[in-house]
CSV table of C-alpha atoms in Angstrom, one decimal:
chain,number,residue,atom,x,y,z
S,101,MET,CA,10.3,-15.0,-16.3
S,102,LYS,CA,9.4,-18.6,-16.4
S,103,GLN,CA,8.0,-19.5,-13.0
S,104,PHE,CA,5.0,-17.5,-11.7
S,105,LEU,CA,3.1,-17.2,-8.5
S,106,ILE,CA,-0.5,-16.3,-9.2
S,107,ALA,CA,-2.2,-14.5,-6.3
S,108,THR,CA,-6.0,-14.3,-6.9
S,109,ASN,CA,-8.7,-12.6,-5.0
S,110,TYR,CA,-11.5,-15.1,-5.6
S,111,ILE,CA,-14.2,-12.5,-4.9
S,112,LYS,CA,-13.0,-10.6,-8.0
S,113,ASP,CA,-12.3,-13.6,-10.2
S,114,GLU,CA,-15.6,-15.5,-10.1
S,115,ASN,CA,-15.1,-19.3,-10.2
S,116,LEU,CA,-11.4,-18.6,-10.8
S,117,LYS,CA,-12.1,-18.5,-14.5
S,118,LEU,CA,-9.3,-16.1,-15.4
S,119,THR,CA,-6.9,-17.7,-13.0
S,120,SER,CA,-7.3,-21.1,-14.7
S,121,GLU,CA,-7.0,-19.5,-18.2
S,122,ILE,CA,-3.7,-17.9,-17.1
S,123,GLU,CA,-2.3,-21.1,-15.7
S,124,GLU,CA,-3.1,-22.9,-18.9
S,125,TYR,CA,-1.6,-20.2,-21.1
S,126,ILE,CA,1.6,-20.1,-19.0
S,127,SER,CA,1.9,-23.9,-19.3
S,128,ALA,CA,1.4,-23.8,-23.1
S,129,ARG,CA,4.2,-21.2,-23.3
S,130,GLY,CA,6.6,-23.5,-21.5
S,131,GLY,CA,6.4,-21.8,-18.1
S,132,SER,CA,5.1,-23.0,-14.8
S,133,SER,CA,2.8,-21.5,-12.1
S,134,LYS,CA,1.2,-22.0,-8.7
S,135,ARG,CA,-1.7,-20.2,-7.2
S,136,ILE,CA,-2.6,-18.5,-4.0
S,137,VAL,CA,-6.3,-18.0,-3.6
S,138,GLY,CA,-8.1,-16.0,-0.9
S,139,ASP,CA,-10.1,-12.9,-0.2
S,140,MET,CA,-6.8,-11.2,0.7
S,141,ASP,CA,-7.9,-10.4,4.2
S,142,GLY,CA,-6.0,-13.3,5.8
S,143,GLU,CA,-2.3,-14.1,5.7
S,144,VAL,CA,-0.9,-15.4,2.4
S,145,ALA,CA,-0.9,-19.2,2.8
S,146,TYR,CA,2.4,-19.8,1.2
S,147,ARG,CA,5.7,-20.8,2.8
S,148,MET,CA,8.7,-18.5,2.1
S,149,GLU,CA,10.9,-21.4,1.0
S,150,GLU,CA,8.3,-22.4,-1.6
S,151,ALA,CA,7.8,-18.8,-2.9
S,152,GLU,CA,11.5,-18.3,-3.4
S,153,GLN,CA,11.4,-20.4,-6.6
S,154,PHE,CA,9.3,-17.9,-8.5
S,155,ASP,CA,10.5,-15.2,-10.9
S,156,GLY,CA,7.4,-13.0,-10.7
S,157,ILE,CA,4.0,-12.6,-9.1
S,158,ILE,CA,0.8,-12.0,-11.1
S,159,ALA,CA,-1.7,-10.4,-8.7
S,160,LEU,CA,-5.3,-10.7,-9.8
S,161,GLY,CA,-7.8,-8.4,-8.1
S,162,GLY,CA,-7.3,-4.8,-7.3
S,163,ASP,CA,-4.9,-2.5,-5.5
S,164,GLY,CA,-5.8,-4.2,-2.2
S,165,THR,CA,-4.7,-7.5,-3.5
S,166,ILE,CA,-1.3,-6.0,-4.6
S,167,LEU,CA,-0.9,-4.4,-1.2
S,168,LYS,CA,-1.6,-7.7,0.5
S,169,VAL,CA,0.8,-9.7,-1.7
S,170,SER,CA,3.5,-7.0,-1.3
S,171,ARG,CA,3.1,-7.1,2.4
S,172,ASP,CA,3.2,-10.8,3.0
S,173,LEU,CA,6.0,-11.6,0.5
S,174,ARG,CA,8.0,-8.4,0.9
S,175,ALA,CA,11.1,-10.2,2.2
S,176,LEU,CA,11.4,-12.1,-1.1
S,177,ASN,CA,11.5,-8.9,-3.2
S,178,ILE,CA,9.8,-10.6,-6.2
S,179,PRO,CA,8.5,-8.3,-8.9
S,180,ILE,CA,4.7,-7.9,-9.0
S,181,ALA,CA,2.5,-7.5,-12.1
S,182,GLY,CA,-1.0,-6.3,-11.1
S,183,VAL,CA,-4.1,-7.2,-13.1
S,184,ASN,CA,-7.0,-4.9,-12.4
S,185,LEU,CA,-10.3,-6.8,-11.6
S,186,GLY,CA,-11.4,-3.9,-9.4
S,187,THR,CA,-12.4,-0.3,-10.0
S,188,LEU,CA,-9.7,2.4,-10.2
S,189,GLY,CA,-6.6,0.1,-9.8
S,190,PHE,CA,-3.7,2.6,-9.8
S,191,LEU,CA,-1.3,-0.1,-8.8
S,192,ALA,CA,-2.8,-2.8,-11.1
S,193,GLU,CA,-1.6,-1.6,-14.5
S,194,VAL,CA,-2.9,-4.5,-16.6
S,195,GLU,CA,-6.6,-4.9,-17.7
S,196,PRO,CA,-8.0,-8.4,-18.1
S,197,ASP,CA,-8.1,-8.2,-21.9
S,198,GLN,CA,-4.3,-7.4,-22.0
S,199,ILE,CA,-3.2,-10.3,-19.8
S,200,PHE,CA,-2.1,-12.9,-22.4
S,201,SER,CA,0.0,-10.4,-24.4
S,202,VAL,CA,1.5,-9.3,-21.1
S,203,ILE,CA,2.4,-12.9,-20.2
S,204,ASP,CA,4.1,-13.2,-23.6
S,205,ARG,CA,6.2,-10.2,-22.7
S,206,LEU,CA,7.0,-11.5,-19.2
S,207,ILE,CA,8.2,-14.8,-20.5
S,208,GLU,CA,10.3,-13.0,-23.1
S,209,ASP,CA,11.7,-10.7,-20.3
S,210,ASP,CA,10.4,-7.7,-22.2
S,211,TYR,CA,9.5,-5.4,-19.3
S,212,ALA,CA,10.9,-2.8,-16.9
S,213,ILE,CA,10.9,-2.7,-13.1
S,214,GLU,CA,9.7,0.3,-11.1
S,215,GLU,CA,11.0,0.5,-7.5
S,216,ARG,CA,8.4,1.9,-5.1
S,217,MET,CA,9.4,3.5,-1.8
S,218,ASN,CA,8.0,2.0,1.5
S,219,ILE,CA,7.7,3.6,4.9
S,220,ARG,CA,8.2,2.1,8.3
S,221,GLY,CA,6.4,3.0,11.4
S,222,ALA,CA,7.4,2.2,15.0
S,223,ILE,CA,4.8,2.5,17.8
S,224,TYR,CA,5.9,3.5,21.3
S,225,LYS,CA,3.4,3.1,24.2
S,226,ASP,CA,3.4,5.9,26.8
S,227,GLY,CA,5.2,4.7,29.9
S,228,HIS,CA,6.5,1.5,28.4
S,229,ALA,CA,10.0,0.7,27.3
S,230,GLY,CA,10.6,-0.6,23.8
S,231,ILE,CA,8.6,-0.7,20.6
S,232,LEU,CA,5.1,-2.1,20.6
S,233,LEU,CA,4.8,-2.6,16.9
S,234,ASP,CA,7.3,-2.1,14.0
S,235,ASP,CA,5.7,-2.4,10.5
S,236,VAL,CA,6.1,-1.4,6.9
S,237,ALA,CA,3.6,0.1,4.4
S,238,LEU,CA,3.7,0.6,0.6
S,239,ASN,CA,0.7,3.0,0.5
S,240,ASP,CA,0.2,4.7,3.8
S,241,ILE,CA,0.1,4.7,7.6
S,242,VAL,CA,-3.1,6.2,8.9
S,243,ILE,CA,-4.1,7.3,12.3
S,244,THR,CA,-7.9,7.8,12.8
S,245,ARG,CA,-10.2,8.4,15.7
S,246,ALA,CA,-11.3,5.4,17.8
S,247,GLY,CA,-14.9,4.5,18.8
S,248,PHE,CA,-17.2,7.4,19.3
S,249,SER,CA,-14.5,10.1,19.7
S,250,ARG,CA,-15.4,13.3,17.9
S,251,VAL,CA,-11.9,14.5,17.1
S,252,ILE,CA,-8.4,13.5,18.1
S,253,GLY,CA,-5.5,15.6,19.0
S,254,LEU,CA,-2.2,14.9,17.2
S,255,LYS,CA,1.1,16.7,17.6
S,256,ILE,CA,3.3,16.3,14.5
S,257,TYR,CA,7.0,16.5,14.8
S,258,VAL,CA,9.5,16.6,11.9
S,259,ASN,CA,13.1,15.8,12.8
S,260,GLY,CA,12.4,16.5,16.5
S,261,LYS,CA,10.7,19.9,15.9
S,262,VAL,CA,7.0,20.5,16.3
S,263,MET,CA,5.5,21.1,12.8
S,264,ASP,CA,1.8,21.4,13.7
S,265,ILE,CA,-0.9,20.2,16.1
S,266,TYR,CA,-4.1,18.8,14.5
S,267,GLU,CA,-7.5,18.5,15.9
S,268,ALA,CA,-9.0,16.3,13.3
S,269,ASP,CA,-10.5,12.9,12.4
S,270,GLY,CA,-7.0,11.7,11.9
S,271,VAL,CA,-3.8,12.0,9.8
S,272,ILE,CA,-2.4,10.1,6.8
S,273,VAL,CA,1.3,9.7,6.1
S,274,SER,CA,1.5,8.6,2.5
S,275,THR,CA,4.2,7.3,0.1
S,276,PRO,CA,4.2,8.5,-3.5
S,277,THR,CA,2.5,5.2,-4.4
S,278,GLY,CA,-0.2,5.9,-1.8
S,279,SER,CA,-0.8,9.5,-2.9
S,280,THR,CA,-3.7,8.3,-5.2
S,281,GLY,CA,-5.4,6.4,-2.3
S,282,TYR,CA,-6.8,7.8,1.0
S,283,ASN,CA,-4.5,10.7,0.7
S,284,LEU,CA,-6.2,11.8,-2.5
S,285,SER,CA,-9.7,11.4,-1.0
S,286,ALA,CA,-8.6,13.5,2.0
S,287,GLY,CA,-7.6,16.4,-0.4
S,288,GLY,CA,-3.8,15.6,-0.5
S,289,PRO,CA,-1.6,16.1,-3.5
S,290,ILE,CA,-0.9,13.4,-6.2
S,291,VAL,CA,2.7,12.8,-6.9
S,292,SER,CA,4.6,10.5,-9.3
S,293,PRO,CA,5.3,7.0,-7.8
S,294,LYS,CA,8.8,7.4,-9.1
S,295,THR,CA,9.6,10.2,-6.5
S,296,SER,CA,11.0,9.7,-3.1
S,297,LEU,CA,9.1,11.7,-0.5
S,298,MET,CA,6.4,11.5,2.2
S,299,ILE,CA,3.1,13.3,2.4
S,300,VAL,CA,1.4,14.3,5.7
S,301,THR,CA,-2.4,15.0,5.2
S,302,PRO,CA,-4.8,15.8,8.0
S,303,ILE,CA,-8.3,14.1,7.8
S,304,SER,CA,-11.1,16.6,8.2
S,305,PRO,CA,-9.1,19.0,10.3
S,306,HIS,CA,-11.0,21.5,12.5
S,307,SER,CA,-9.0,24.4,11.1
S,308,LEU,CA,-9.1,26.8,8.2
S,309,THR,CA,-5.4,26.6,7.6
S,310,SER,CA,-4.3,22.9,8.0
S,311,LYS,CA,-3.1,21.6,4.6
S,312,SER,CA,-1.0,18.7,3.4
S,313,ILE,CA,2.8,18.9,3.9
S,314,VAL,CA,5.3,17.2,1.5
S,315,LEU,CA,8.5,16.1,3.2
S,316,SER,CA,11.8,14.7,2.1
S,317,SER,CA,12.2,10.9,2.3
S,318,GLU,CA,15.1,11.5,4.6
S,319,ASP,CA,12.9,13.3,7.2
S,320,GLU,CA,11.7,11.6,10.4
S,321,ILE,CA,8.1,12.1,11.4
S,322,MET,CA,6.8,11.6,14.9
S,323,ILE,CA,3.1,11.7,15.8
S,324,GLU,CA,2.0,12.0,19.4
S,325,VAL,CA,-1.6,11.3,20.4
S,326,LEU,CA,-2.9,14.0,22.7
S,327,LYS,CA,-5.5,13.7,25.5
S,328,MET,CA,-8.8,15.2,24.4
S,329,ARG,CA,-11.3,13.8,26.9
S,330,LYS,CA,-10.9,12.7,30.5
S,331,ALA,CA,-13.2,9.7,30.2
S,332,GLN,CA,-11.8,8.2,27.1
S,333,LYS,CA,-8.7,5.9,27.2
S,334,GLU,CA,-8.3,4.8,23.6
S,335,GLU,CA,-8.0,7.9,21.5
S,336,ALA,CA,-7.0,6.6,18.1
S,337,ILE,CA,-6.3,3.6,15.8
S,338,VAL,CA,-3.2,3.2,13.5
S,339,ASN,CA,-3.4,1.1,10.3
S,340,PHE,CA,-0.7,0.1,7.9
S,341,ASP,CA,-1.9,-0.2,4.3
S,342,GLY,CA,-5.5,-0.7,5.6
S,343,GLN,CA,-4.7,-3.8,7.7
S,344,PRO,CA,-6.4,-4.4,11.1
S,345,GLY,CA,-5.5,-1.5,13.3
S,346,THR,CA,-3.6,-1.1,16.6
S,347,GLN,CA,-5.2,1.0,19.3
S,348,LEU,CA,-3.4,4.1,20.6
S,349,SER,CA,-3.9,6.0,23.8
S,350,ALA,CA,-3.0,9.5,24.9
S,351,GLY,CA,0.8,9.8,25.1
S,352,ASP,CA,1.5,7.1,22.6
S,353,LYS,CA,3.8,8.0,19.7
S,354,ILE,CA,4.5,6.6,16.3
S,355,VAL,CA,7.8,7.3,14.5
S,356,ILE,CA,7.7,7.1,10.7
S,357,ARG,CA,10.6,7.1,8.3
S,358,ARG,CA,11.6,5.7,5.0
S,359,ALA,CA,11.9,1.9,5.0
S,360,GLU,CA,15.0,0.1,3.8
S,361,SER,CA,12.8,-2.3,1.8
S,362,ILE,CA,11.2,-1.4,-1.6
S,363,THR,CA,8.4,-2.9,-3.6
S,364,ARG,CA,9.3,-3.9,-7.2
S,365,MET,CA,6.4,-3.4,-9.6
S,366,VAL,CA,6.5,-4.7,-13.2
S,367,LYS,CA,6.1,-1.9,-15.8
S,368,LEU,CA,4.8,-3.1,-19.1
S,369,LEU,CA,2.7,-0.5,-20.8
S,370,ASP,CA,4.3,2.5,-22.6
S,371,VAL,CA,1.9,4.9,-20.9
S,372,SER,CA,2.9,7.6,-18.4
S,373,PHE,CA,1.6,7.7,-14.8
S,374,TYR,CA,-0.2,11.0,-15.7
S,375,GLU,CA,-2.0,9.4,-18.7
S,376,VAL,CA,-3.1,6.5,-16.5
S,377,LEU,CA,-4.2,9.0,-13.8
S,378,ARG,CA,-6.3,11.0,-16.2
S,379,GLU,CA,-8.0,8.0,-17.8
S,380,LYS,CA,-8.8,6.1,-14.6
S,381,ILE,CA,-10.2,9.2,-12.8
S,382,ALA,CA,-12.2,10.2,-15.9
S,383,ASN,CA,-13.7,6.7,-16.1
S,384,HIS,CA,-14.6,6.7,-12.5
S,385,LEU,CA,-16.5,9.9,-12.5
């Protein structure tokens, strides 16, 4: 790699100190770079035709920064190296004190690429033809209760057959990459990001038996929002990787399957996923 796009969450990199140091170091090593700076809540302010010139992306922030960059520049399929300026940072492999040795390796093409599975969700509004929204997620697609609703009813289909009906605060459909995110907080299983599967985890289900279900990446999941209260129109909200949500009403459906796209993450450290998992969780306790 010689040309880098540096995506920085300025809230995490105060006064852009580390960003500036990285730019200077890359230049001194004969490379070039340009920066995207933001709080990662808005759209990435970079035109696709300009971004195509870069060999790799250095994302400075936390996992949210990486998710945002992956989302907005997904079509380019540029490898992403994440630098953890946040807390847990399961996606952000590199710590700030490692960054300059990491840049050396990137410039020398001494790295591996991990391909991470994405999932695609299509929303169908009850009584309307066609798809309301079709979007992709690296981590998860989450349906949660809207407004002051107490619980929502969700009928889960797998390959056209009813798997379960949840009365819960919501449901998470997670990729292997997202298994260490909201899925983990909701009691779902952790799986290696190298695997290819989907995890369905209810959020605070009103049941003694509802558990996470691990499905093949070839399965198709359909979730139907059920009517729980006569006076309430909007029953739920669906979010893709934590982005602003879309409201769902009773009768609406979302179909989730493996996406054709992947996210390419730079793998630099000779440390297994399970070692990283143990260390980060232990440090967070």
